PDB file of C-alpha atoms in Angstrom:
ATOM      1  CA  UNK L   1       0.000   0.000   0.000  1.00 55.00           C
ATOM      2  CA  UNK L   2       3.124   2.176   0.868  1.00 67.00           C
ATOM      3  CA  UNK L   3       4.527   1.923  -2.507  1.00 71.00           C
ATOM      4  CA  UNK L   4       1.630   2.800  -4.621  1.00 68.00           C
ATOM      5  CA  UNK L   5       1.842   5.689  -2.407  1.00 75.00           C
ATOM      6  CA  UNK L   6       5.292   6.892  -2.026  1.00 78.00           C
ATOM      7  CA  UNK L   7       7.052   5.078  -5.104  1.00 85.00           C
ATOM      8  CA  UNK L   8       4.640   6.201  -8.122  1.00 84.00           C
ATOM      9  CA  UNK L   9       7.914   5.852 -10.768  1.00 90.00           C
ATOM     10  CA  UNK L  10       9.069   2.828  -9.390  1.00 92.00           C
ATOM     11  CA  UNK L  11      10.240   0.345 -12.714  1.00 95.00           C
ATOM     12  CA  UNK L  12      11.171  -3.188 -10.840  1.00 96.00           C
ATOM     13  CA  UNK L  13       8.839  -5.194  -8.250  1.00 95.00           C
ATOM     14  CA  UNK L  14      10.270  -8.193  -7.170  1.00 95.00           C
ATOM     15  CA  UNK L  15       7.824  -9.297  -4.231  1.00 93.00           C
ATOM     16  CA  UNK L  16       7.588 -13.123  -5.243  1.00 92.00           C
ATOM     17  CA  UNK L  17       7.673 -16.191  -2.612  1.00 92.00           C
ATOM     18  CA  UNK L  18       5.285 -13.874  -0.179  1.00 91.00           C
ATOM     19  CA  UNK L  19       1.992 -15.666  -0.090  1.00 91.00           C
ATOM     20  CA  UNK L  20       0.543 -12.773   1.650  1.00 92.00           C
ATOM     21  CA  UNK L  21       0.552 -11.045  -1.265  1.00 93.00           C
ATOM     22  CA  UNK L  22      -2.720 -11.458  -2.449  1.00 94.00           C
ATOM     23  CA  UNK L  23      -5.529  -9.928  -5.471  1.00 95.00           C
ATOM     24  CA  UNK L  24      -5.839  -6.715  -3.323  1.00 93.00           C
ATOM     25  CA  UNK L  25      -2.501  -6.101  -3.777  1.00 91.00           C
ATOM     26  CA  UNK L  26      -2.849  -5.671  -7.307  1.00 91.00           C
ATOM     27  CA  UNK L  27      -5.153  -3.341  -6.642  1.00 89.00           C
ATOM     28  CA  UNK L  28      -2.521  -1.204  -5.142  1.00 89.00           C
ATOM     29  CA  UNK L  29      -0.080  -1.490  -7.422  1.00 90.00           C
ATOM     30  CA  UNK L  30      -2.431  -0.263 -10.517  1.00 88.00           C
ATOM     31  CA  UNK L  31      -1.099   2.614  -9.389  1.00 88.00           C
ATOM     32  CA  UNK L  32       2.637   2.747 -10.205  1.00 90.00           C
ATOM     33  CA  UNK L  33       2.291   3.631 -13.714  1.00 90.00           C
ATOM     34  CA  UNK L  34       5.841   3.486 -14.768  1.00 93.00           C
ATOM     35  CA  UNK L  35       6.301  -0.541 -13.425  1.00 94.00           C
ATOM     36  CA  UNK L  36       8.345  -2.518 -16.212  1.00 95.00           C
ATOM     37  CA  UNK L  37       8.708  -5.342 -14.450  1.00 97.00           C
ATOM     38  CA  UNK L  38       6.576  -7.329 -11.734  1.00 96.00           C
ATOM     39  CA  UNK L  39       7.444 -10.516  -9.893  1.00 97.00           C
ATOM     40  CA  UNK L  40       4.476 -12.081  -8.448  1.00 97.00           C
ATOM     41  CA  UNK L  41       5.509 -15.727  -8.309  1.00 97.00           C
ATOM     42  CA  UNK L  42       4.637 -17.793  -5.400  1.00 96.00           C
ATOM     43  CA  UNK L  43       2.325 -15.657  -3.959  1.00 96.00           C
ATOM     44  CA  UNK L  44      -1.593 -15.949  -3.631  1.00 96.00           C
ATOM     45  CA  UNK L  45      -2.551 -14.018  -6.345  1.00 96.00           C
ATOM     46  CA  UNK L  46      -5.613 -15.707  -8.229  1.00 96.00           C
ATOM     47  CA  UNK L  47      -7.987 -15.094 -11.553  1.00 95.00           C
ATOM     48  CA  UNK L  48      -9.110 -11.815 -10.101  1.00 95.00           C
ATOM     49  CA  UNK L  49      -5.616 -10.655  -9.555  1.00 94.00           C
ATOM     50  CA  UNK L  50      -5.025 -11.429 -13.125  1.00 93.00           C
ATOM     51  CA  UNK L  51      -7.753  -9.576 -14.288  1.00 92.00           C
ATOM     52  CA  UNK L  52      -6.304  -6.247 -12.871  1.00 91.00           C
ATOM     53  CA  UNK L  53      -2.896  -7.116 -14.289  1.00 90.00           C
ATOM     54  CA  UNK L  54      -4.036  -7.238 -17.412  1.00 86.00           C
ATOM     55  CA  UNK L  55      -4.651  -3.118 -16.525  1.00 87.00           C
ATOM     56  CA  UNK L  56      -0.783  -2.932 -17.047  1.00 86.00           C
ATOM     57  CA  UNK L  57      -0.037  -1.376 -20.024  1.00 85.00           C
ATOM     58  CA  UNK L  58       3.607  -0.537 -18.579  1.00 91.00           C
ATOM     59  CA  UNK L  59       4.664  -4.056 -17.712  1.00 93.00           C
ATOM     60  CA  UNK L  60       6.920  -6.019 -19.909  1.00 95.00           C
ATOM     61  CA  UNK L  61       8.005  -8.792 -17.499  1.00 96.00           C
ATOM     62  CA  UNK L  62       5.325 -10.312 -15.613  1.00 96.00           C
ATOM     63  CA  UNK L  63       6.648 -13.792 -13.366  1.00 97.00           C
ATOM     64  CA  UNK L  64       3.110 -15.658 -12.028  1.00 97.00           C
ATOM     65  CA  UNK L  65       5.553 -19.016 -11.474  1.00 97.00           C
ATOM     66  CA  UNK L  66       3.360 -21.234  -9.184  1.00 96.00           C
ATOM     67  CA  UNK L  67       0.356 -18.864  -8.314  1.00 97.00           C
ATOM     68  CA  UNK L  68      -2.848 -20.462  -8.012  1.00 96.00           C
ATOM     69  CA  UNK L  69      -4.501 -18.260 -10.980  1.00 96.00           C
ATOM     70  CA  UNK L  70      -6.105 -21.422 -12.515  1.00 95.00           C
ATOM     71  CA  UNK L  71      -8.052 -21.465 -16.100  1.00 94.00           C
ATOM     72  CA  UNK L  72      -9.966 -18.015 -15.344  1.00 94.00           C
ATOM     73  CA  UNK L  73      -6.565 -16.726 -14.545  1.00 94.00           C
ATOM     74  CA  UNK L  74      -5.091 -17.185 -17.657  1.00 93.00           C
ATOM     75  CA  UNK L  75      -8.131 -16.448 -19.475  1.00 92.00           C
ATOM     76  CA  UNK L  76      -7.993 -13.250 -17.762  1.00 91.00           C
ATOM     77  CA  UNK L  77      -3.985 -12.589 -18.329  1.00 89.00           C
ATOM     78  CA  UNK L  78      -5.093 -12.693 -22.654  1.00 87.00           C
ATOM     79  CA  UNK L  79      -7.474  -9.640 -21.989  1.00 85.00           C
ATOM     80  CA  UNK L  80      -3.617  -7.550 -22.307  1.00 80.00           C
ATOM     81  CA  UNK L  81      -4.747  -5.058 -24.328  1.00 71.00           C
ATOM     82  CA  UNK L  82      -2.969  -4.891 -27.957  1.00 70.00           C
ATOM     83  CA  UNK L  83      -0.754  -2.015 -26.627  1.00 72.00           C
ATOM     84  CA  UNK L  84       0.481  -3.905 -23.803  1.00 83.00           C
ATOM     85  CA  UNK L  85       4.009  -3.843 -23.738  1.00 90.00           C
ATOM     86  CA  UNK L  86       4.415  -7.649 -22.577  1.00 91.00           C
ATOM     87  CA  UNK L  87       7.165  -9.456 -23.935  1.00 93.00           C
ATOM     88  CA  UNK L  88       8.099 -11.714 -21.202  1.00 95.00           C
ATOM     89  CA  UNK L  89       6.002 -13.795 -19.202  1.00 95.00           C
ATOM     90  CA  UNK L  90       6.905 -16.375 -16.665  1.00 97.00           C
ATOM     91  CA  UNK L  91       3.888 -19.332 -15.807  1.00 96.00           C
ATOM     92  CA  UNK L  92       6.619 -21.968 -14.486  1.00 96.00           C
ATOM     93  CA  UNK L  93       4.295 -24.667 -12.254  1.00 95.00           C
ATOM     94  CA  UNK L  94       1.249 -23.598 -13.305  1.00 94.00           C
ATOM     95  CA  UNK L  95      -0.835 -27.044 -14.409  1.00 91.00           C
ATOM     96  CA  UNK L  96      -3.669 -24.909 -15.979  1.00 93.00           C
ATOM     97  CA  UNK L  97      -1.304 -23.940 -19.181  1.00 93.00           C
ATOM     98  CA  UNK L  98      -2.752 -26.054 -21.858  1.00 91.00           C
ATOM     99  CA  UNK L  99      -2.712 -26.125 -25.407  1.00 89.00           C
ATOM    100  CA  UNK L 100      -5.899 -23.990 -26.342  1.00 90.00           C
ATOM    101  CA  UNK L 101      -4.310 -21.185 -23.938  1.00 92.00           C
ATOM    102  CA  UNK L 102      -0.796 -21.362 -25.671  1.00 90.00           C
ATOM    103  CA  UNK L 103      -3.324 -21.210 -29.051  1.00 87.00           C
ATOM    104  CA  UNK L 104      -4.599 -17.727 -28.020  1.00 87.00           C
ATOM    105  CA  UNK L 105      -1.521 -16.411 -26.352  1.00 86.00           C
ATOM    106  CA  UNK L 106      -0.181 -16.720 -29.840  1.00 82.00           C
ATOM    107  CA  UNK L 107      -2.855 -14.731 -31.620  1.00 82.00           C
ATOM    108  CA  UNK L 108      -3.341 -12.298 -28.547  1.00 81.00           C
ATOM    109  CA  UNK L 109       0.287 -11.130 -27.414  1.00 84.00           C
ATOM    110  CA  UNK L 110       2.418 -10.594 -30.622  1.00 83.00           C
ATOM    111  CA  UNK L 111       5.158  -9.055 -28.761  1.00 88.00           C
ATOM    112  CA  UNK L 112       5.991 -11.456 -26.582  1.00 90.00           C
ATOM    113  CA  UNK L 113       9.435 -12.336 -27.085  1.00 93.00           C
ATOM    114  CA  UNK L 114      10.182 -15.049 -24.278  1.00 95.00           C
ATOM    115  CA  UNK L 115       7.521 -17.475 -22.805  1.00 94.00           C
ATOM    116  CA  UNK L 116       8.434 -19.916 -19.393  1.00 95.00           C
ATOM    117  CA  UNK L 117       5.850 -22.742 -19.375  1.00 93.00           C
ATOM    118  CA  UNK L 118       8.413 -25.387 -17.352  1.00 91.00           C
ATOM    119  CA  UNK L 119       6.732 -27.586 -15.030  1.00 90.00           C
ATOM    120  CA  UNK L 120       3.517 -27.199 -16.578  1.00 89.00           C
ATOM    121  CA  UNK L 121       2.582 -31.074 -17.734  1.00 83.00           C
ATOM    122  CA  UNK L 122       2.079 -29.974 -21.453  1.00 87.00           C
ATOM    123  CA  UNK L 123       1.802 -33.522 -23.678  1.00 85.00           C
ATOM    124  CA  UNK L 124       4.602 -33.724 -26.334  1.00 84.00           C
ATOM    125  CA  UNK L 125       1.606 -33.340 -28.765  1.00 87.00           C
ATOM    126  CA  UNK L 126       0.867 -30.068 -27.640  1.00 85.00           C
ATOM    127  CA  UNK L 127       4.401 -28.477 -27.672  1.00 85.00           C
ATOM    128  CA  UNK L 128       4.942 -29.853 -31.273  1.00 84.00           C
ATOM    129  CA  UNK L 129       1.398 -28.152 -32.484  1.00 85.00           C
ATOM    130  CA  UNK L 130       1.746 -24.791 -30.474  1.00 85.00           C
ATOM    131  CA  UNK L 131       5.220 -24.338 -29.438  1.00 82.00           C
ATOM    132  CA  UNK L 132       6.779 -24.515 -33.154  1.00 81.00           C
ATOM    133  CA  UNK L 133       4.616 -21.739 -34.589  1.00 83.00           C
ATOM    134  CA  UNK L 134       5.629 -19.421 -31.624  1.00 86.00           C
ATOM    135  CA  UNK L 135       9.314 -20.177 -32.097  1.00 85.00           C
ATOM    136  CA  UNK L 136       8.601 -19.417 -36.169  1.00 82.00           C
ATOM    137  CA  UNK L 137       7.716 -15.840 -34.859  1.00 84.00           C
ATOM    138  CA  UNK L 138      10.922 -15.371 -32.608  1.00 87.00           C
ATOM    139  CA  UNK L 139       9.473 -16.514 -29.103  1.00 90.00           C
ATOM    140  CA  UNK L 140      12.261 -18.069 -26.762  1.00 92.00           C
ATOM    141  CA  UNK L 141      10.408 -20.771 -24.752  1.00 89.00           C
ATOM    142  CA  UNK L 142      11.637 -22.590 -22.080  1.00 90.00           C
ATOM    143  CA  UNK L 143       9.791 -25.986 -21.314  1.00 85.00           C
ATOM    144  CA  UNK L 144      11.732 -28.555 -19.359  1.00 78.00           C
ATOM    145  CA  UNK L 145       9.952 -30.910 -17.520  1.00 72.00           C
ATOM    146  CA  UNK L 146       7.178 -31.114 -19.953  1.00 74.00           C
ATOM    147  CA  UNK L 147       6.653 -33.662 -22.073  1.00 64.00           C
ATOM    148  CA  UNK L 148       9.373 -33.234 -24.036  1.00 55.00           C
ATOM    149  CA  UNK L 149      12.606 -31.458 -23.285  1.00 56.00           C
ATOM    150  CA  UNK L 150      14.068 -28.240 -25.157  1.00 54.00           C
ATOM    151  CA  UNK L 151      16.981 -30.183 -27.444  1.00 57.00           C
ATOM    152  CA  UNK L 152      14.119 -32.621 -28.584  1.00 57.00           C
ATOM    153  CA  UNK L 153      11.607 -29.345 -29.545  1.00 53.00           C
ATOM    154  CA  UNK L 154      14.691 -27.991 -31.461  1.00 57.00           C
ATOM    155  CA  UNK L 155      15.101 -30.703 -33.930  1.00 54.00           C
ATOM    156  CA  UNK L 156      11.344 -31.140 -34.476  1.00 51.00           C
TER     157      UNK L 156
END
């Protein structure tokens, strides 16, 4: 609450691993209109939390690693508007990435530019139909402990 009173041009917010940090939060840090960066991981931010992320038009690396956003969540985290500067975006552990949410990611966020969907149970199937197009367009994507490690994606 401090900071989205006292630190309006603040760039970098690393507050992961603090599962106090919760959807109201978010609320709070709406505010800081100048944030490039957010690290949310680990905390207990959830589909409404995502939905006022997606207010960001500033951010460009946003880290949800192991939240507990589920399928609204994600849904939510597409509603970026086109002028979102997003290019990075970190959803290590999260079992809810699946193949029709890579599907729209593609279409919805052309800037990204590096993706982090380790840990997430994706079939081998699924990385070979989504994954491939997204590298095509320049995204680096990091999926180890999928179903299917990076060296075997690169020589599909």
């Amino acid at each position: 609450i401090l900071l989205s009173k006292y630190c309006l041009n603040l760039k970098v917010l690393k507050i992961g691993w603090r599962r106090k940090i919760s959807d109201v939060a978010v609320r709070f840090l709406l505010k800081l209109k100048e944030l490039s960066e957010l690290d949310l991981s680990l905390t207990s931010i959830t589909a409404e939390g995502c939905s006022n992320l997606s207010k960001f038009s500033s951010v460009e690396k946003l880290d949800l690693s192991a939240c507990p956003i589920g399928k609204t969540g994600l849904k939510n985290l597409l509603s970026f508007d086109k002028t979102s500067k997003l290019t990075h975006l970190y959803l290590r552990f999260n079992r809810d990435v699946d193949e029709k949410f890579l599907l729209y990611l593609r279409d919805l966020m052309p800037k990204l530019k590096f993706l982090n969907i380790e840990h997430c149970g994706l079939t081998r199937d699924s990385l070979i139909r989504v994954i491939y197009p997204l590298q095509l367009r320049g995204v680096d994507i990091k999926i180890e402990r999928n179903a299917m490690n990076e060296s075997e994606l690169s020589a599909v």
